[in-house]
PDB file of C-alpha atoms in Angstrom:
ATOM      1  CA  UNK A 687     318.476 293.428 119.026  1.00  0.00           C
ATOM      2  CA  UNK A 688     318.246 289.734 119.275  1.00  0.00           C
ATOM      3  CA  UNK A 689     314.641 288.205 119.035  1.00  0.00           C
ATOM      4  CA  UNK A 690     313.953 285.178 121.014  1.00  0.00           C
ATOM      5  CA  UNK A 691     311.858 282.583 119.630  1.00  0.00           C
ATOM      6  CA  UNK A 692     308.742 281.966 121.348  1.00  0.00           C
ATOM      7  CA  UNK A 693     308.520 278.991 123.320  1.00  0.00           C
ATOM      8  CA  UNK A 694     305.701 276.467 123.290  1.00  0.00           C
ATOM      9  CA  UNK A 695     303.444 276.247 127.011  1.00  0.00           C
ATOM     10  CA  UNK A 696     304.145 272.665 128.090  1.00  0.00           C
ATOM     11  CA  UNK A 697     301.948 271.967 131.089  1.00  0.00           C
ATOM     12  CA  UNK A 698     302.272 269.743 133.697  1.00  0.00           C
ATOM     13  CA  UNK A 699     301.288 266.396 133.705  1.00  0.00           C
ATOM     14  CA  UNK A 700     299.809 265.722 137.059  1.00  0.00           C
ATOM     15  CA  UNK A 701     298.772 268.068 140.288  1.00  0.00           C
ATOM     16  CA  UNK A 702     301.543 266.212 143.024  1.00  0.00           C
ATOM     17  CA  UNK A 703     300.543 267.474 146.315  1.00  0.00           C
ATOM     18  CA  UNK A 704     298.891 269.848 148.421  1.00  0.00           C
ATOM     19  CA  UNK A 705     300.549 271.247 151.833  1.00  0.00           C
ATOM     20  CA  UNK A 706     298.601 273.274 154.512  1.00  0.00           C
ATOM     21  CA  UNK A 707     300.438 274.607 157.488  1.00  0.00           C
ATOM     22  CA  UNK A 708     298.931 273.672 160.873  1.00  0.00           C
ATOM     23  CA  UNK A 709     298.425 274.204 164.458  1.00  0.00           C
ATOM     24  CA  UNK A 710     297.274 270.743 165.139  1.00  0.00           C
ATOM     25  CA  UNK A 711     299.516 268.300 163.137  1.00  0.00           C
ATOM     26  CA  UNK A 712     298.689 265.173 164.935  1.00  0.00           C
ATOM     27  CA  UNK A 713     294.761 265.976 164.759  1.00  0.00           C
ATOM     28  CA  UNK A 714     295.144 266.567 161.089  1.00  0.00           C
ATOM     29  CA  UNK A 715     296.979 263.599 160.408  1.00  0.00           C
ATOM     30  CA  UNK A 716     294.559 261.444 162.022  1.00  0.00           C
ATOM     31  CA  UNK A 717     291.608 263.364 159.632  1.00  0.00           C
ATOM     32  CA  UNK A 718     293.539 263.417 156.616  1.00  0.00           C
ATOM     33  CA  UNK A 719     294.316 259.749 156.851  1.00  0.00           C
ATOM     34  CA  UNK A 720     290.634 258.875 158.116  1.00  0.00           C
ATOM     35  CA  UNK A 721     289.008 260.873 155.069  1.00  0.00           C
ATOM     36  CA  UNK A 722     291.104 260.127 152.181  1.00  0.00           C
ATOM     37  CA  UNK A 723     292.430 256.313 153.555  1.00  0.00           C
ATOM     38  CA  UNK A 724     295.745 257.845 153.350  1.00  0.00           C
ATOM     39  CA  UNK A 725     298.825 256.603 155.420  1.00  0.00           C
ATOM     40  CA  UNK A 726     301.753 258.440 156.612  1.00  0.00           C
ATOM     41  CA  UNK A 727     304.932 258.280 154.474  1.00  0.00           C
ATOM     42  CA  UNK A 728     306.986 260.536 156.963  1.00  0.00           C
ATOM     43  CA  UNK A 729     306.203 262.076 160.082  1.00  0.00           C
ATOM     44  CA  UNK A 730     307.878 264.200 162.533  1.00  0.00           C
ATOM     45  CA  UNK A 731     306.892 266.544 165.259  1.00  0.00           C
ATOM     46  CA  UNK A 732     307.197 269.246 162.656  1.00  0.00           C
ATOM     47  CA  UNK A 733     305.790 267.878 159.239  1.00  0.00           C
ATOM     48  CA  UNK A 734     304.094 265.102 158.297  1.00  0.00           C
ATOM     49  CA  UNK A 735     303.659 263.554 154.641  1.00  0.00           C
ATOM     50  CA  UNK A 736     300.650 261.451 153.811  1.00  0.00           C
ATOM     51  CA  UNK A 737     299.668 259.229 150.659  1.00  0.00           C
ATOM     52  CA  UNK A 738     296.416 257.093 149.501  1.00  0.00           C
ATOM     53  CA  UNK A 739     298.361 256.175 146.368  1.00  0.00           C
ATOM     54  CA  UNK A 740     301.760 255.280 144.508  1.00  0.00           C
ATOM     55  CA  UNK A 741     302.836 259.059 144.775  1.00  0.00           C
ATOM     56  CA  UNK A 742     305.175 259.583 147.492  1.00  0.00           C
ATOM     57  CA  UNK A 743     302.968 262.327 149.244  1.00  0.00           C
ATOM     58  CA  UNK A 744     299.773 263.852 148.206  1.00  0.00           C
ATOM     59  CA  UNK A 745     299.170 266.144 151.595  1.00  0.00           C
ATOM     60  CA  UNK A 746     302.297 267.996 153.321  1.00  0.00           C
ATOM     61  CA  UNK A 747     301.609 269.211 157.299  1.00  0.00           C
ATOM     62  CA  UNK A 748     303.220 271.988 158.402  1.00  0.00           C
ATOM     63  CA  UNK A 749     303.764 272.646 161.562  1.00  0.00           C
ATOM     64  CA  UNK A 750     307.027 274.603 161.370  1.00  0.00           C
ATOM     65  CA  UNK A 751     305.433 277.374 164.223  1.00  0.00           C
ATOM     66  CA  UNK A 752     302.582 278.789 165.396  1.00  0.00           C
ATOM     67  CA  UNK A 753     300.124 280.419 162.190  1.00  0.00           C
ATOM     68  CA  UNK A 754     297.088 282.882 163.206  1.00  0.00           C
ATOM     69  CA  UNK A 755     294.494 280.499 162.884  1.00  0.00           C
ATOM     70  CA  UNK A 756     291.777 281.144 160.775  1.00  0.00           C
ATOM     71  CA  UNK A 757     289.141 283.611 161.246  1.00  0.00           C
ATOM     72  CA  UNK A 758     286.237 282.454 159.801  1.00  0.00           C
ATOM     73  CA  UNK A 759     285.904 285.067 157.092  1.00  0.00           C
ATOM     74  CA  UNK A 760     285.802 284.041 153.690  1.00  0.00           C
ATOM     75  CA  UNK A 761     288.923 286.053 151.745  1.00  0.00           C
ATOM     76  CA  UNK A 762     290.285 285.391 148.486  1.00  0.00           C
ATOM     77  CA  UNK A 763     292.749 282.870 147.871  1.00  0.00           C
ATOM     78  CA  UNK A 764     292.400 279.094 148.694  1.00  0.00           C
ATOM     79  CA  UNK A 765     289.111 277.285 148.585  1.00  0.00           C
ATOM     80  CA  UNK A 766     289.001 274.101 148.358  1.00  0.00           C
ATOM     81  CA  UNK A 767     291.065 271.049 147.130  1.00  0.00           C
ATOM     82  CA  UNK A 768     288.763 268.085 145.534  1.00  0.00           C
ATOM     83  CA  UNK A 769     289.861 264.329 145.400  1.00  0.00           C
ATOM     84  CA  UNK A 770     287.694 262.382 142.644  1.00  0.00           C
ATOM     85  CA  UNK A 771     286.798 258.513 143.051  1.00  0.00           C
ATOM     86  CA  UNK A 772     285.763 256.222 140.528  1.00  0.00           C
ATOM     87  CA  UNK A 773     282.180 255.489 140.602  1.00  0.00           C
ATOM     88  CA  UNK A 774     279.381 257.102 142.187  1.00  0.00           C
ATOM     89  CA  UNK A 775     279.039 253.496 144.724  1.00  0.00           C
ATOM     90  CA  UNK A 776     282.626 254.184 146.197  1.00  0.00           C
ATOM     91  CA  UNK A 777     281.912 258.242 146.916  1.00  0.00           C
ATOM     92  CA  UNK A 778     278.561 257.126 148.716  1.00  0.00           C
ATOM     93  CA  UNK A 779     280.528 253.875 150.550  1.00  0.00           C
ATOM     94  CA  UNK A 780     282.895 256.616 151.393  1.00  0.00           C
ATOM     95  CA  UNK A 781     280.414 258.768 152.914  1.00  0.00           C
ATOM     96  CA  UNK A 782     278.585 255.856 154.826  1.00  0.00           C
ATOM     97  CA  UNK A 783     282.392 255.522 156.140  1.00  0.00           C
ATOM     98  CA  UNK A 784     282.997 258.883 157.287  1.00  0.00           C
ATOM     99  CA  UNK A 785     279.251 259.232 158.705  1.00  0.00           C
ATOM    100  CA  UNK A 786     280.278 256.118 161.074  1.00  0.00           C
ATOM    101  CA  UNK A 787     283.515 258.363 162.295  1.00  0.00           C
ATOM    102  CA  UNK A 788     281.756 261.391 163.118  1.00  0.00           C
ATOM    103  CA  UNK A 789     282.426 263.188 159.458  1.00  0.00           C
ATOM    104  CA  UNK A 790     280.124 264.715 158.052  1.00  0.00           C
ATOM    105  CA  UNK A 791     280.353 266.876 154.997  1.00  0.00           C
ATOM    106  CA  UNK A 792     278.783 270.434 155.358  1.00  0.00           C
ATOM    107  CA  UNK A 793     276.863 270.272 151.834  1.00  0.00           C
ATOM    108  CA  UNK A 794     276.516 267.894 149.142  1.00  0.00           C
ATOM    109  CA  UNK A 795     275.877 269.099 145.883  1.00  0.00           C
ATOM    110  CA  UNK A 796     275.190 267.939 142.017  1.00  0.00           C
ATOM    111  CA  UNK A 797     277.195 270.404 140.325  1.00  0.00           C
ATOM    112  CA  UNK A 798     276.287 268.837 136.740  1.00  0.00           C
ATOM    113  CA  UNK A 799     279.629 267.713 135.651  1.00  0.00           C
ATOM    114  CA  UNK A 800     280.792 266.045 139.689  1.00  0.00           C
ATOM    115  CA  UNK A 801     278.516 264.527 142.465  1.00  0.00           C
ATOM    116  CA  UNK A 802     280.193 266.710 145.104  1.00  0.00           C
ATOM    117  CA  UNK A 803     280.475 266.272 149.071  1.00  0.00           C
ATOM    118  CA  UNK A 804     281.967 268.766 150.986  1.00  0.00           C
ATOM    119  CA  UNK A 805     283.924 268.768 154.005  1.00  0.00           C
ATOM    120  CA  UNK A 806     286.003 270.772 156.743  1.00  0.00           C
ATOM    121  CA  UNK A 807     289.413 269.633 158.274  1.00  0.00           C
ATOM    122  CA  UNK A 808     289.630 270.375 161.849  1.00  0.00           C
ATOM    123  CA  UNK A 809     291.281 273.762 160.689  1.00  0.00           C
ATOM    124  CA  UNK A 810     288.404 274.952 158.377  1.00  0.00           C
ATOM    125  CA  UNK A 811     290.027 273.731 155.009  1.00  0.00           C
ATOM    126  CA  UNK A 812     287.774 272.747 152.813  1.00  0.00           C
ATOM    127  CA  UNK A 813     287.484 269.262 150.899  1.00  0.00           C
ATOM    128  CA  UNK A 814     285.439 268.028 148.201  1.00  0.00           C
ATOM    129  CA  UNK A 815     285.042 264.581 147.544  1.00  0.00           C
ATOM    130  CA  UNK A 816     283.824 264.217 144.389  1.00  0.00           C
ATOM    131  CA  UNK A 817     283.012 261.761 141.215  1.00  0.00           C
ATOM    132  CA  UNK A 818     282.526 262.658 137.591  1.00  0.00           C
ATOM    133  CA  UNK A 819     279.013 262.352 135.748  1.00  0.00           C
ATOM    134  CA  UNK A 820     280.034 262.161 132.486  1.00  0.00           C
ATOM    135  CA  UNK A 821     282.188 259.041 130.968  1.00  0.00           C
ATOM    136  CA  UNK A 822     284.871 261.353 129.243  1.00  0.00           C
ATOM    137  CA  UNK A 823     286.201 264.792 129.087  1.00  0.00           C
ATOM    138  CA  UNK A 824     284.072 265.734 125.627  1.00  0.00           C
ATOM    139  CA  UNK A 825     280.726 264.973 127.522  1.00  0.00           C
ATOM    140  CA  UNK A 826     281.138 266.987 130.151  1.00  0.00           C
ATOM    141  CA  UNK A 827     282.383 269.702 127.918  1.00  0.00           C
ATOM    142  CA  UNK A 828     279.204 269.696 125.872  1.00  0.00           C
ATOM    143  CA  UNK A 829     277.316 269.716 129.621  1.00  0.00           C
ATOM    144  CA  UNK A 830     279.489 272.922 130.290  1.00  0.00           C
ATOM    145  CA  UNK A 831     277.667 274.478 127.302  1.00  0.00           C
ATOM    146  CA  UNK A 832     274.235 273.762 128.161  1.00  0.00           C
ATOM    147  CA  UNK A 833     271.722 275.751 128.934  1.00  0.00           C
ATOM    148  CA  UNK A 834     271.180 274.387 132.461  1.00  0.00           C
ATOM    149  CA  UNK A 835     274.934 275.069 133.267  1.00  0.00           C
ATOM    150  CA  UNK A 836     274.410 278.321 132.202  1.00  0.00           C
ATOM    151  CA  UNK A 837     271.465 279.234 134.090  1.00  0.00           C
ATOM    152  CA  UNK A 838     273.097 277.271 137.382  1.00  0.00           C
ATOM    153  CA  UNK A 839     276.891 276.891 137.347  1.00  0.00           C
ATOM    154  CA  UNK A 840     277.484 275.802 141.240  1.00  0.00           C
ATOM    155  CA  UNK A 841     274.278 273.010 140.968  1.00  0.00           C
ATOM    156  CA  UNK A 842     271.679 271.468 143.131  1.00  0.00           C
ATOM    157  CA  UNK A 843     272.035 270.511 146.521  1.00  0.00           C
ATOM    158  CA  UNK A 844     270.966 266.094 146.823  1.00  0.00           C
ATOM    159  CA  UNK A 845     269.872 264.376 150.142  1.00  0.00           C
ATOM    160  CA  UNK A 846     273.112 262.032 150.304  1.00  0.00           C
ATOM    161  CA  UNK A 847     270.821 259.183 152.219  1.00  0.00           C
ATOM    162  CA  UNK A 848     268.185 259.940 149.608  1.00  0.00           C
ATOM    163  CA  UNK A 849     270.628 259.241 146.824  1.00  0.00           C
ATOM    164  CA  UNK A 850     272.181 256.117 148.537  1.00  0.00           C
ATOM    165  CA  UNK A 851     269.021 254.439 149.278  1.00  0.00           C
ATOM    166  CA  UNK A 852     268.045 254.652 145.502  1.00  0.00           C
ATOM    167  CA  UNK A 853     271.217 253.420 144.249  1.00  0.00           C
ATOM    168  CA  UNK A 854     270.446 250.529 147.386  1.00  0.00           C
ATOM    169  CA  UNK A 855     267.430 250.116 145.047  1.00  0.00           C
ATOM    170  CA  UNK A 856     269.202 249.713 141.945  1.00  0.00           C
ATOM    171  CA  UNK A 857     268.557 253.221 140.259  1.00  0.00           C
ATOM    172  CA  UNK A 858     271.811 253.240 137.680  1.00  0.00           C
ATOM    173  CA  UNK A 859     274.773 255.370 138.818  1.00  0.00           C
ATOM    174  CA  UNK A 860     274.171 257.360 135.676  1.00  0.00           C
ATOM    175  CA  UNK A 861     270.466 258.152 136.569  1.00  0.00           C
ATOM    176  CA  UNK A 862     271.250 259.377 140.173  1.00  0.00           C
ATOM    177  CA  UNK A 863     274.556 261.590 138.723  1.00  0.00           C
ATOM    178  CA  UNK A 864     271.606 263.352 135.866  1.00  0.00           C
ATOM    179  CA  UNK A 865     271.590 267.040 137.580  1.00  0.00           C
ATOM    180  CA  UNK A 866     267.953 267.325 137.621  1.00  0.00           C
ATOM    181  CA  UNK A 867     267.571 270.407 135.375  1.00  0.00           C
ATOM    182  CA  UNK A 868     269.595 268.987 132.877  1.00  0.00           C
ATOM    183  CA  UNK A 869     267.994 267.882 129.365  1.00  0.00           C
ATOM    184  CA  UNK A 870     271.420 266.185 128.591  1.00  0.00           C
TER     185      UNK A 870
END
């Protein structure tokens, strides 16, 4: 019997794209590109592929036929894809941004570790927008292990306007990304 040598995990280096099949490619386009600042790389009346960065496509449309839509009932499986920024100024910009179009996320949220808005694509898919609290990985690592994250792993919902008037005000970034129960 031969034995074959175990084989070391190597993981991938980046997440590339996600795709989401559609009923209403041009609408999502227009959101996709509206929420993230994306543009369209290639687009037909079938499938569309969109970018905000160097990568040749971050979102792929589908649109090959007609899907059931969605029923509104929460299943398992997909629940959300989350696109980070850089600094706590450009996710509330961002929001100011959207607000102007008509966008609105559906719950914004201090999870501890991210700043967190949420939103829905035309088709219910959910987005989070999101920026990290901590400076590195090791920080928010050791915030993982707290004693607040234990007691409250999902977070604290914020008042977005609340949060962008203070930082208006000069509160540090680092102040208004503290989760409030955290002794961090």
């Amino acid at each position: 019997m031969n034995s074959i040598p175990a084989v070391a995990t190597k993981s991938p280096r980046r997440l590339a794209h996600i795709a989401l099949r559609t009923n209403h490619l041009s609408e999502l386009i227009d959101w996709y590109c509206k929420v993230l600042g994306a543009h369209v790389a290639h687009a037909s009346d079938k499938v569309a592929f969109l970018t905000y960065d160097d990568e040749h496509h971050r979102i792929a449309l589908i649109g090959l036929q007609d899907y059931p839509p969605q029923d509104g009932t929460v299943r398992v499986g997909y629940f959300h894809t989350a696109f980070a920024y850089d600094s706590l100024a450009d996710l509330l910009d961002n929001f100011v941004r959207l607000r102007q179009l008509g966008i609105v996320p559906h719950r914004s949220i201090n999870h501890g570790p991210t700043v967190s808005f949420y939103y829905a694509d035309p088709e219910g898919n959910q987005i989070e927008l999101q920026v990290d609290s901590f400076p590195d990985a090791k920080a928010t690592n050791a915030w993982l292990g707290s004693e607040a994250f234990k007691r409250n792993p999902i977070g604290i919902e914020f008042d977005a306007d609340e949060m962008l008037q203070k930082l208006r005000d000069g509160v540090p970034e680092v102040e208004l990304m503290r989760r409030p129960d955290s002794v961090l």
